[in-house]
Amino acid sequence: MRVVSGIQPTGNLHLGNYLGAIRNWVKMQEEMESLYFLADLHALSMPHNPAELTANTREMAAALIACGLDINKAILFNQAQVPAHAELQWLLNGTARMGWLNRMTQFKDKSGKNREGASIALFTYPVLQAADVLLYQATHVPVGEDQKQHLELARDIAQKFNNDYGNGTEIFTLPDPIIPKATARIMSLRDGSAKMSKSDPSDMSRINLSDDADTILSKVKKAKTDPEPLPSEAAGLEGRPEAQNLVGIYAAFAEESVDATLGRFGGQGFGAFKPALAELVIENFRPISERFTALKDDHEQIDAALAKGAAKARELAAPTLKASYAALGLLR
């Protein structure tokens, strides 16, 4: 089994990123061959500040290592150091179809009413996503609800390329999704109906990887709730998004079911629950925060880690890229 997954280098990892993806990456590196990349080429699909992209790429690498990614077990790199990603995207552009891309909901969401003003990269970046995983013959890709459609596109592209140019052989492996078991969907601390996000103007809406213990305690205590006590089972959280979110965060860190958490705290108010939640988050984030603080300004160490991963990734990518050029009849 080989798993490939990427994350945009936006800086400021928060609790939602950690529980939603990164913790699973750390577990998977122990179970299968794992390649994790910083999607800096994808960042070009939206307006960006070049200096910030460089800084955010390093910061995200430091954060991932602080969270437990071991560069001796997993391959960690940024796309820009592996030109085969961009090369394969161009080769796959001949196979991908306009109709397929027109159905991608994220382009519609991100371009909004200004579709004519959106970059071509925003429209075609699902083809780059396909290249990201097909390049390494990935057998599995961890996906959330918002990325299922893009993995299906990758499979469609791989299938058509194999049929059109494979001459009886499979140039690309069709990757299967890994849907993490019962991963909590982490919402804003200020609005239980909105995802926790770096782009939220209120820093009180999220717990950042870099927050110290006092800040975490303050944010949890001030998190939006309702006046009712906690129920004794999960069904009682229906229609209570803020309560559901906080209980979900506790259960995720405790690695137990929501029902198990409510078995301990059912009938109690948030005055008792919030300090317990803050203590659990602080306990889990303290070693991560300490490692991140120590590493984030060590550019030499971060750059060396990314270069090491990129060298391994280029080596793994080379046979697939070579086979793709040959299948298309391109003389090299």
Short mmCIF file of C-alpha atoms in Angstrom, two decimals:
data_model
loop_
_atom_site.label_atom_id
_atom_site.label_comp_id
_atom_site.label_asym_id
_atom_site.label_seq_id
_atom_site.Cartn_x
_atom_site.Cartn_y
_atom_site.Cartn_z
CA MET A 1 0.00 0.00 0.00
CA ARG A 2 1.22 3.47 -0.89
CA VAL A 3 -0.62 6.58 0.32
CA VAL A 4 -0.18 10.08 -1.12
CA SER A 5 -1.71 13.23 0.35
CA GLY A 6 -1.06 16.97 0.20
CA ILE A 7 -1.85 20.12 2.15
CA GLN A 8 -1.81 23.75 1.04
CA PRO A 9 1.02 25.72 2.70
CA THR A 10 -1.20 28.43 4.13
CA GLY A 11 0.61 28.78 7.46
CA ASN A 12 -1.00 28.71 10.90
CA LEU A 13 -2.05 25.10 11.32
CA HIS A 14 -4.96 24.88 13.71
CA LEU A 15 -6.77 22.26 15.72
CA GLY A 16 -9.11 21.46 12.81
CA ASN A 17 -6.17 20.65 10.51
CA TYR A 18 -4.56 18.51 13.19
CA LEU A 19 -7.61 16.40 14.08
CA GLY A 20 -8.99 16.35 10.55
CA ALA A 21 -5.88 15.22 8.67
CA ILE A 22 -2.45 15.50 10.27
CA ARG A 23 -3.00 13.08 13.14
CA ASN A 24 -4.14 10.47 10.62
CA TRP A 25 -1.03 11.10 8.51
CA VAL A 26 1.15 10.39 11.55
CA LYS A 27 -0.66 7.11 12.14
CA MET A 28 -0.49 6.08 8.47
CA GLN A 29 3.27 6.53 8.26
CA GLU A 30 3.55 3.56 10.63
CA GLU A 31 1.26 1.36 8.53
CA MET A 32 2.13 2.00 4.87
CA GLU A 33 4.51 3.75 2.52
CA SER A 34 3.54 7.42 2.82
CA LEU A 35 4.24 10.49 0.71
CA TYR A 36 3.06 13.85 2.03
CA PHE A 37 3.57 17.05 0.07
CA LEU A 38 3.10 20.77 0.51
CA ALA A 39 0.94 21.87 -2.40
CA ASP A 40 2.79 25.07 -3.28
CA LEU A 41 1.99 24.70 -7.00
CA HIS A 42 -1.70 24.62 -6.12
CA ALA A 43 -1.25 27.93 -4.30
CA LEU A 44 -0.71 29.60 -7.69
CA SER A 45 -4.39 29.07 -8.54
CA MET A 46 -5.29 32.06 -6.34
CA PRO A 47 -3.63 35.48 -5.92
CA HIS A 48 -0.71 35.15 -3.51
CA ASN A 49 2.26 36.98 -2.04
CA PRO A 50 5.50 35.24 -3.15
CA ALA A 51 7.41 36.00 0.06
CA GLU A 52 4.50 34.72 2.14
CA LEU A 53 4.33 31.51 0.10
CA THR A 54 8.02 30.82 0.82
CA ALA A 55 7.57 31.53 4.54
CA ASN A 56 4.34 29.53 4.77
CA THR A 57 5.90 26.53 3.03
CA ARG A 58 8.68 26.40 5.60
CA GLU A 59 6.27 27.02 8.48
CA MET A 60 3.94 24.23 7.34
CA ALA A 61 6.85 21.80 7.02
CA ALA A 62 7.94 22.68 10.57
CA ALA A 63 4.39 22.22 11.84
CA LEU A 64 4.01 18.80 10.22
CA ILE A 65 7.30 17.60 11.68
CA ALA A 66 6.28 19.00 15.08
CA CYS A 67 3.00 17.07 14.84
CA GLY A 68 4.93 13.83 14.51
CA LEU A 69 5.73 13.30 10.83
CA ASP A 70 9.03 11.42 10.78
CA ILE A 71 11.08 12.22 7.66
CA ASN A 72 12.83 8.87 8.06
CA LYS A 73 9.50 7.03 7.79
CA ALA A 74 7.43 9.23 5.50
CA ILE A 75 8.50 11.23 2.45
CA LEU A 76 7.83 14.94 3.04
CA PHE A 77 8.45 17.46 0.25
CA ASN A 78 7.02 20.46 -1.58
CA GLN A 79 5.72 20.11 -5.14
CA ALA A 80 7.97 22.80 -6.60
CA GLN A 81 11.04 20.61 -5.95
CA VAL A 82 9.55 17.77 -8.02
CA PRO A 83 8.97 19.12 -11.57
CA ALA A 84 7.33 15.84 -12.57
CA HIS A 85 4.08 17.06 -10.93
CA ALA A 86 3.76 19.93 -13.39
CA GLU A 87 4.99 17.81 -16.32
CA LEU A 88 2.47 15.06 -15.70
CA GLN A 89 -0.35 17.57 -15.29
CA TRP A 90 0.34 18.83 -18.82
CA LEU A 91 0.40 15.29 -20.19
CA LEU A 92 -2.92 14.54 -18.47
CA ASN A 93 -4.52 17.73 -19.76
CA GLY A 94 -4.91 15.94 -23.09
CA THR A 95 -6.97 13.22 -21.42
CA ALA A 96 -9.06 15.28 -18.97
CA ARG A 97 -12.32 16.61 -20.42
CA MET A 98 -13.89 20.06 -20.10
CA GLY A 99 -17.18 18.48 -19.07
CA TRP A 100 -15.49 16.67 -16.19
CA LEU A 101 -13.87 19.88 -14.91
CA ASN A 102 -17.08 21.88 -15.36
CA ARG A 103 -18.69 19.58 -12.80
CA MET A 104 -16.11 20.35 -10.10
CA THR A 105 -17.99 22.18 -7.36
CA GLN A 106 -14.90 23.76 -5.76
CA PHE A 107 -14.20 25.85 -8.87
CA LYS A 108 -17.73 27.18 -8.73
CA ASP A 109 -17.38 27.92 -5.01
CA LYS A 110 -13.98 29.64 -5.24
CA SER A 111 -14.61 31.60 -8.42
CA GLY A 112 -18.06 32.76 -7.29
CA LYS A 113 -19.70 35.18 -9.68
CA ASN A 114 -16.38 36.12 -11.27
CA ARG A 115 -15.78 32.96 -13.30
CA GLU A 116 -14.40 34.94 -16.25
CA GLY A 117 -11.86 36.58 -13.95
CA ALA A 118 -10.69 33.36 -12.30
CA SER A 119 -7.31 31.92 -13.26
CA ILE A 120 -7.02 28.95 -15.59
CA ALA A 121 -5.04 27.27 -12.79
CA LEU A 122 -8.12 27.40 -10.54
CA PHE A 123 -10.11 25.61 -13.23
CA THR A 124 -7.49 22.97 -14.02
CA TYR A 125 -6.00 22.34 -10.59
CA PRO A 126 -8.00 19.08 -10.16
CA VAL A 127 -5.86 17.74 -13.04
CA LEU A 128 -2.75 18.67 -11.04
CA GLN A 129 -4.31 16.86 -8.08
CA ALA A 130 -4.73 13.81 -10.30
CA ALA A 131 -1.07 14.08 -11.33
CA ASP A 132 -0.05 14.38 -7.67
CA VAL A 133 -1.34 10.90 -6.87
CA LEU A 134 -1.04 9.08 -10.21
CA LEU A 135 2.63 10.05 -10.47
CA TYR A 136 3.49 7.79 -7.53
CA GLN A 137 1.16 4.89 -8.36
CA ALA A 138 -0.69 5.66 -5.13
CA THR A 139 -2.97 2.84 -4.05
CA HIS A 140 -4.80 4.97 -1.48
CA VAL A 141 -5.58 8.65 -0.90
CA PRO A 142 -7.09 9.99 2.35
CA VAL A 143 -10.07 12.16 1.45
CA GLY A 144 -12.66 14.23 3.24
CA GLU A 145 -16.13 14.91 1.92
CA ASP A 146 -14.92 17.94 -0.05
CA GLN A 147 -12.26 15.99 -1.95
CA LYS A 148 -14.17 12.84 -2.98
CA GLN A 149 -15.11 14.42 -6.30
CA HIS A 150 -11.49 15.19 -7.15
CA LEU A 151 -10.36 11.63 -6.42
CA GLU A 152 -13.13 10.33 -8.68
CA LEU A 153 -11.79 12.65 -11.40
CA ALA A 154 -8.28 11.25 -10.89
CA ARG A 155 -9.64 7.73 -11.35
CA ASP A 156 -11.52 8.78 -14.50
CA ILE A 157 -8.40 10.35 -15.98
CA ALA A 158 -6.28 7.30 -15.12
CA GLN A 159 -8.84 4.90 -16.59
CA LYS A 160 -9.16 6.85 -19.85
CA PHE A 161 -5.39 7.27 -20.20
CA ASN A 162 -4.86 3.54 -19.63
CA ASN A 163 -7.58 2.68 -22.17
CA ASP A 164 -6.40 5.18 -24.80
CA TYR A 165 -2.63 4.78 -24.54
CA GLY A 166 -1.86 1.79 -22.33
CA ASN A 167 -1.77 -0.73 -25.20
CA GLY A 168 -2.95 -3.45 -22.85
CA THR A 169 -0.94 -2.34 -19.84
CA GLU A 170 -1.86 -0.10 -16.92
CA ILE A 171 0.23 3.06 -16.98
CA PHE A 172 -1.50 4.34 -13.84
CA THR A 173 -2.85 2.66 -10.72
CA LEU A 174 -6.43 3.66 -9.89
CA PRO A 175 -6.24 4.94 -6.29
CA ASP A 176 -8.86 4.05 -3.70
CA PRO A 177 -10.08 6.50 -1.06
CA ILE A 178 -9.24 6.22 2.61
CA ILE A 179 -12.08 7.80 4.54
CA PRO A 180 -10.88 8.22 8.14
CA LYS A 181 -13.04 6.49 10.73
CA ALA A 182 -15.32 8.86 12.58
CA THR A 183 -13.08 11.88 12.23
CA ALA A 184 -14.65 14.83 14.00
CA ARG A 185 -15.54 17.74 11.72
CA ILE A 186 -14.05 20.59 13.71
CA MET A 187 -16.10 23.78 13.63
CA SER A 188 -15.48 27.38 14.64
CA LEU A 189 -15.46 28.14 18.37
CA ARG A 190 -17.61 31.18 17.58
CA ASP A 191 -20.10 29.54 15.20
CA GLY A 192 -20.87 25.82 15.30
CA SER A 193 -22.22 25.91 11.74
CA ALA A 194 -18.93 27.10 10.14
CA LYS A 195 -15.72 25.10 9.78
CA MET A 196 -12.72 26.13 11.86
CA SER A 197 -10.63 28.17 9.44
CA LYS A 198 -7.50 30.27 9.28
CA SER A 199 -9.36 32.76 7.11
CA ASP A 200 -11.89 33.59 9.84
CA PRO A 201 -11.14 37.20 10.90
CA SER A 202 -11.58 36.28 14.58
CA ASP A 203 -8.60 34.50 16.12
CA MET A 204 -10.98 33.40 18.91
CA SER A 205 -12.69 31.11 16.38
CA ARG A 206 -9.79 28.65 16.29
CA ILE A 207 -7.04 27.09 18.38
CA ASN A 208 -3.71 27.53 16.62
CA LEU A 209 -0.82 25.13 16.86
CA SER A 210 1.29 27.99 18.21
CA ASP A 211 -1.15 29.03 20.98
CA ASP A 212 0.19 28.76 24.52
CA ALA A 213 -1.69 27.16 27.40
CA ASP A 214 -3.22 30.42 28.68
CA THR A 215 -4.48 31.32 25.21
CA ILE A 216 -6.03 27.88 24.71
CA LEU A 217 -7.73 28.06 28.11
CA SER A 218 -9.12 31.51 27.31
CA LYS A 219 -10.40 30.48 23.88
CA VAL A 220 -12.12 27.35 25.20
CA LYS A 221 -13.72 29.22 28.10
CA LYS A 222 -15.04 31.90 25.73
CA ALA A 223 -16.22 29.42 23.09
CA LYS A 224 -19.87 29.87 22.17
CA THR A 225 -22.27 27.45 23.87
CA ASP A 226 -25.92 27.22 24.84
CA PRO A 227 -27.47 27.36 28.34
CA GLU A 228 -28.52 23.68 28.49
CA PRO A 229 -26.50 21.03 30.36
CA LEU A 230 -24.80 18.30 28.37
CA PRO A 231 -27.00 15.31 27.47
CA SER A 232 -26.12 11.76 28.43
CA GLU A 233 -25.97 10.46 24.85
CA ALA A 234 -25.07 11.75 21.37
CA ALA A 235 -28.66 12.00 20.15
CA GLY A 236 -29.24 14.78 22.67
CA LEU A 237 -26.76 17.02 20.83
CA GLU A 238 -29.06 17.27 17.80
CA GLY A 239 -29.74 20.93 17.00
CA ARG A 240 -26.95 22.10 19.34
CA PRO A 241 -24.03 22.74 16.95
CA GLU A 242 -21.72 24.48 19.43
CA ALA A 243 -22.19 21.79 22.09
CA GLN A 244 -21.73 19.09 19.46
CA ASN A 245 -18.49 20.71 18.32
CA LEU A 246 -16.92 20.99 21.78
CA VAL A 247 -17.92 17.43 22.75
CA GLY A 248 -16.58 16.21 19.39
CA ILE A 249 -13.22 17.88 20.04
CA TYR A 250 -12.99 16.24 23.46
CA ALA A 251 -13.90 12.80 22.08
CA ALA A 252 -11.38 13.16 19.25
CA PHE A 253 -8.50 14.01 21.58
CA ALA A 254 -9.54 11.34 24.07
CA GLU A 255 -9.87 8.88 21.14
CA GLU A 256 -13.25 7.71 22.34
CA SER A 257 -16.85 7.87 21.14
CA VAL A 258 -19.05 10.92 21.74
CA ASP A 259 -21.31 8.66 23.82
CA ALA A 260 -18.35 7.71 26.02
CA THR A 261 -17.50 11.39 26.58
CA LEU A 262 -21.12 12.18 27.43
CA GLY A 263 -21.18 9.19 29.76
CA ARG A 264 -18.74 11.13 31.94
CA PHE A 265 -20.04 14.66 31.47
CA GLY A 266 -23.77 14.14 30.86
CA GLY A 267 -25.92 16.34 33.10
CA GLN A 268 -23.06 18.78 33.78
CA GLY A 269 -22.93 22.35 32.50
CA PHE A 270 -20.23 23.91 30.38
CA GLY A 271 -18.74 25.51 33.49
CA ALA A 272 -17.43 22.06 34.39
CA PHE A 273 -16.87 20.72 30.88
CA LYS A 274 -14.86 23.58 29.37
CA PRO A 275 -11.94 23.45 31.86
CA ALA A 276 -11.68 19.68 31.31
CA LEU A 277 -11.67 20.21 27.54
CA ALA A 278 -9.04 22.95 27.76
CA GLU A 279 -6.81 20.75 29.92
CA LEU A 280 -7.05 17.90 27.41
CA VAL A 281 -6.24 20.16 24.43
CA ILE A 282 -3.32 21.79 26.27
CA GLU A 283 -1.93 18.40 27.29
CA ASN A 284 -1.98 17.19 23.67
CA PHE A 285 -0.76 20.42 22.07
CA ARG A 286 2.04 21.26 24.53
CA PRO A 287 4.73 18.93 23.07
CA ILE A 288 3.68 19.84 19.52
CA SER A 289 3.84 23.56 20.26
CA GLU A 290 7.26 23.22 21.92
CA ARG A 291 8.69 21.31 18.94
CA PHE A 292 7.16 23.78 16.49
CA THR A 293 8.58 26.80 18.32
CA ALA A 294 12.04 25.24 18.37
CA LEU A 295 11.98 24.30 14.67
CA LYS A 296 10.07 27.01 12.83
CA ASP A 297 12.97 29.47 12.50
CA ASP A 298 15.59 26.82 11.70
CA HIS A 299 15.38 27.30 7.93
CA GLU A 300 18.49 25.23 7.27
CA GLN A 301 17.01 22.14 8.96
CA ILE A 302 13.59 22.57 7.32
CA ASP A 303 15.09 23.09 3.85
CA ALA A 304 17.29 20.02 4.30
CA ALA A 305 14.26 17.92 5.31
CA LEU A 306 12.27 19.05 2.26
CA ALA A 307 15.24 18.51 -0.07
CA LYS A 308 15.72 14.98 1.28
CA GLY A 309 12.06 14.16 0.70
CA ALA A 310 12.06 15.73 -2.76
CA ALA A 311 15.03 13.63 -3.86
CA LYS A 312 13.18 10.46 -2.85
CA ALA A 313 9.98 11.68 -4.53
CA ARG A 314 11.78 12.48 -7.81
CA GLU A 315 13.25 8.99 -7.83
CA LEU A 316 9.84 7.37 -7.26
CA ALA A 317 8.16 9.59 -9.87
CA ALA A 318 10.67 9.00 -12.68
CA PRO A 319 9.42 5.61 -13.96
CA THR A 320 5.78 6.74 -14.19
CA LEU A 321 6.68 9.97 -15.95
CA LYS A 322 8.92 8.10 -18.41
CA ALA A 323 6.16 5.57 -19.13
CA SER A 324 3.64 8.39 -19.68
CA TYR A 325 5.83 10.17 -22.23
CA ALA A 326 6.48 6.87 -24.05
CA ALA A 327 2.79 5.90 -24.08
CA LEU A 328 1.94 9.25 -25.71
CA GLY A 329 4.57 8.75 -28.40
CA LEU A 330 6.68 11.73 -27.32
CA LEU A 331 10.27 11.39 -28.53
CA ARG A 332 12.77 12.24 -25.79
#
